[in-house]
Coordinates of C-alpha atoms in Angstrom, one line a residue:
M560 CA -12.8 7.1 10.0
N561 CA -11.4 10.7 9.7
K562 CA -8.0 10.9 7.6
A563 CA -5.8 11.7 10.7
T564 CA -6.7 8.5 12.4
L565 CA -6.4 6.6 8.9
L566 CA -3.0 8.1 8.5
T567 CA -2.3 6.8 12.1
R568 CA -3.4 3.5 11.2
I569 CA -1.5 3.4 8.0
V570 CA 1.8 4.3 9.6
A571 CA 1.2 1.3 12.2
A572 CA 0.5 -1.1 9.9
L573 CA 3.4 -0.2 8.1
E574 CA 5.8 -0.3 11.2
T575 CA 4.3 -3.9 11.8
D576 CA 4.9 -5.2 8.1
M577 CA 8.6 -3.7 8.3
E578 CA 9.3 -5.7 11.7
V579 CA 8.0 -8.8 10.7
L580 CA 10.0 -8.5 7.2
R581 CA 13.0 -7.5 9.0
R582 CA 12.8 -10.7 11.3
A583 CA 12.0 -12.8 8.2
A584 CA 15.0 -11.4 6.4
Q585 CA 17.3 -12.1 9.4
T586 CA 16.2 -15.7 9.7
A587 CA 16.9 -16.2 6.1
Y588 CA 20.3 -14.5 6.1
E589 CA 21.3 -16.6 9.1
A590 CA 20.1 -19.8 7.1
A591 CA 22.2 -18.6 4.1
T592 CA 25.1 -18.2 6.2
A593 CA 24.7 -21.2 8.6
E594 CA 27.5 -23.6 8.6
E595 CA 25.4 -26.7 7.8
N596 CA 23.7 -25.0 4.8
I597 CA 27.2 -24.8 2.8
A598 CA 26.7 -26.6 -0.5
E599 CA 28.5 -29.9 -0.9
N600 CA 27.9 -30.4 -4.4
K601 CA 26.0 -28.4 -7.3
Y602 CA 22.9 -29.7 -6.6
D603 CA 22.7 -28.7 -2.7
T604 CA 21.1 -25.1 -3.2
L605 CA 19.5 -24.6 0.2
G606 CA 22.0 -21.9 1.0
L607 CA 21.7 -20.4 -2.2
E608 CA 17.9 -20.4 -1.9
A609 CA 17.9 -18.7 1.4
S610 CA 20.5 -15.9 0.2
Y611 CA 18.1 -15.3 -2.6
L612 CA 15.1 -15.0 -0.2
A613 CA 16.9 -13.0 2.1
T614 CA 17.8 -10.3 -0.5
G615 CA 14.4 -10.2 -1.6
Q616 CA 12.9 -9.6 1.9
A617 CA 15.8 -6.8 2.6
R618 CA 14.7 -5.4 -0.7
R619 CA 11.0 -5.2 0.4
T620 CA 11.9 -4.1 3.9
A621 CA 13.6 -1.3 2.4
E622 CA 10.2 -0.5 0.1
I623 CA 8.2 -0.5 3.4
R624 CA 10.7 1.8 5.1
Q625 CA 10.4 4.4 2.5
A626 CA 6.9 4.4 2.3
L627 CA 6.8 4.6 6.1
V628 CA 9.0 7.8 6.0
T629 CA 6.5 9.1 3.1
Y630 CA 3.7 8.7 5.3
Q631 CA 5.2 10.0 8.3
Q632 CA 5.9 13.4 6.4
L633 CA 2.6 13.4 4.5
L634 CA 0.6 16.6 4.8
L635 CA -3.2 15.8 5.0
R636 CA -4.9 18.2 2.7
E637 CA -8.7 18.8 2.5
Y638 CA -10.5 18.3 -0.6
D639 CA -10.4 21.1 -3.0
P640 CA -13.3 20.6 -5.8
A641 CA -11.2 23.3 -7.8
R642 CA -8.2 20.7 -8.1
G643 CA -10.5 17.6 -7.8
V644 CA -9.0 14.4 -6.3
Q645 CA -5.5 14.5 -5.3
V646 CA -3.0 12.6 -2.8
S647 CA -4.2 12.4 0.7
N648 CA -7.9 12.4 -0.3
L649 CA -10.3 9.8 0.8
V650 CA -12.8 8.8 -1.7
T651 CA -15.9 7.1 -1.5
L652 CA -16.9 5.0 -4.9
E653 CA -20.3 3.7 -5.7
D654 CA -20.9 1.1 -8.3
E655 CA -24.1 0.5 -10.5
D656 CA -25.5 -1.8 -7.9
G657 CA -25.1 0.7 -5.0
G658 CA -22.1 -1.0 -3.4
R659 CA -19.6 1.3 -2.0
R660 CA -15.9 1.3 -1.8
R661 CA -13.5 3.7 0.1
L662 CA -9.9 4.5 -1.0
F663 CA -7.2 6.6 0.2
L664 CA -5.2 7.9 -2.7
G665 CA -1.8 7.7 -0.9
P666 CA 1.8 8.3 -2.2
E667 CA 2.9 4.5 -1.4
A668 CA 1.7 1.4 -0.2
A669 CA -0.8 0.3 -2.8
G670 CA -3.0 -2.4 -1.7
L671 CA -2.7 -1.9 1.8
K672 CA -6.1 -2.5 3.7
V673 CA -6.9 -0.6 6.9
G674 CA -10.0 -1.0 9.1
E675 CA -12.8 -3.5 8.5
G676 CA -16.2 -3.9 7.6
E677 CA -17.9 -0.9 6.7
G678 CA -14.8 1.1 7.7
L679 CA -12.6 -0.6 5.3
V680 CA -10.2 1.6 3.3
T681 CA -7.9 0.4 0.5
V682 CA -5.0 2.6 -0.1
I683 CA -4.3 3.1 -3.9
T684 CA -1.5 5.4 -5.6
P685 CA -1.9 7.8 -8.6
R686 CA 0.3 5.2 -10.4
S687 CA -2.7 2.5 -10.2
P688 CA -5.0 2.4 -13.0
L689 CA -7.8 3.5 -10.8
G690 CA -5.7 6.0 -9.2
Q691 CA -4.8 7.5 -12.6
L692 CA -8.5 8.1 -13.4
L693 CA -9.0 9.5 -10.0
V694 CA -6.8 12.3 -10.0
G695 CA -8.5 15.8 -10.8
K696 CA -12.1 14.0 -10.7
R697 CA -14.9 15.5 -8.6
V698 CA -17.8 14.5 -6.6
D699 CA -20.5 13.0 -8.9
D700 CA -18.0 12.2 -11.7
E701 CA -18.0 8.9 -13.3
V702 CA -14.8 6.8 -13.6
S703 CA -15.0 3.7 -15.8
L704 CA -12.2 0.8 -15.3
G705 CA -12.9 -1.9 -18.1
A706 CA -16.5 -3.0 -17.4
Q707 CA -16.9 -1.4 -14.1
V708 CA -18.4 1.9 -13.7
F709 CA -17.9 3.7 -10.3
Y710 CA -19.3 7.1 -9.2
I711 CA -17.5 9.6 -6.7
V712 CA -20.2 10.1 -4.1
E713 CA -17.8 11.6 -1.5
V714 CA -14.4 13.1 -0.9
A715 CA -12.7 14.3 2.0

């Protein structure tokens, strides 16, 4: 999968996540404000719990919206060996057993997985422990995360 296709898929995944969360937040808001959920005593907390849920979902929706805007404006840069790994690079790591992982160093949306099987790409950010280790590294460099050792075998 090339980076342009990957970026399109990340944007689509964020749009889907945002819509699902928006609907969930709306449902929780409606539950929080429904007349039948008005507290009758101090132990009746259904409306209060629904309002907390709606607030959390609205906050998460805003985070996803910000990530979506960031990805819509992201300029994909080619890998420059002189600078090493940077945001918008697609990195392939290999562990000591020969297992490979493909990572996209993005500005937001850490943990998002795009694709499947051999084409699976996980989004990480420079703020993550592995992202911090990768920034500035080059092909054939080694990175250690705890007991795990990875070798950078490809960067695009």
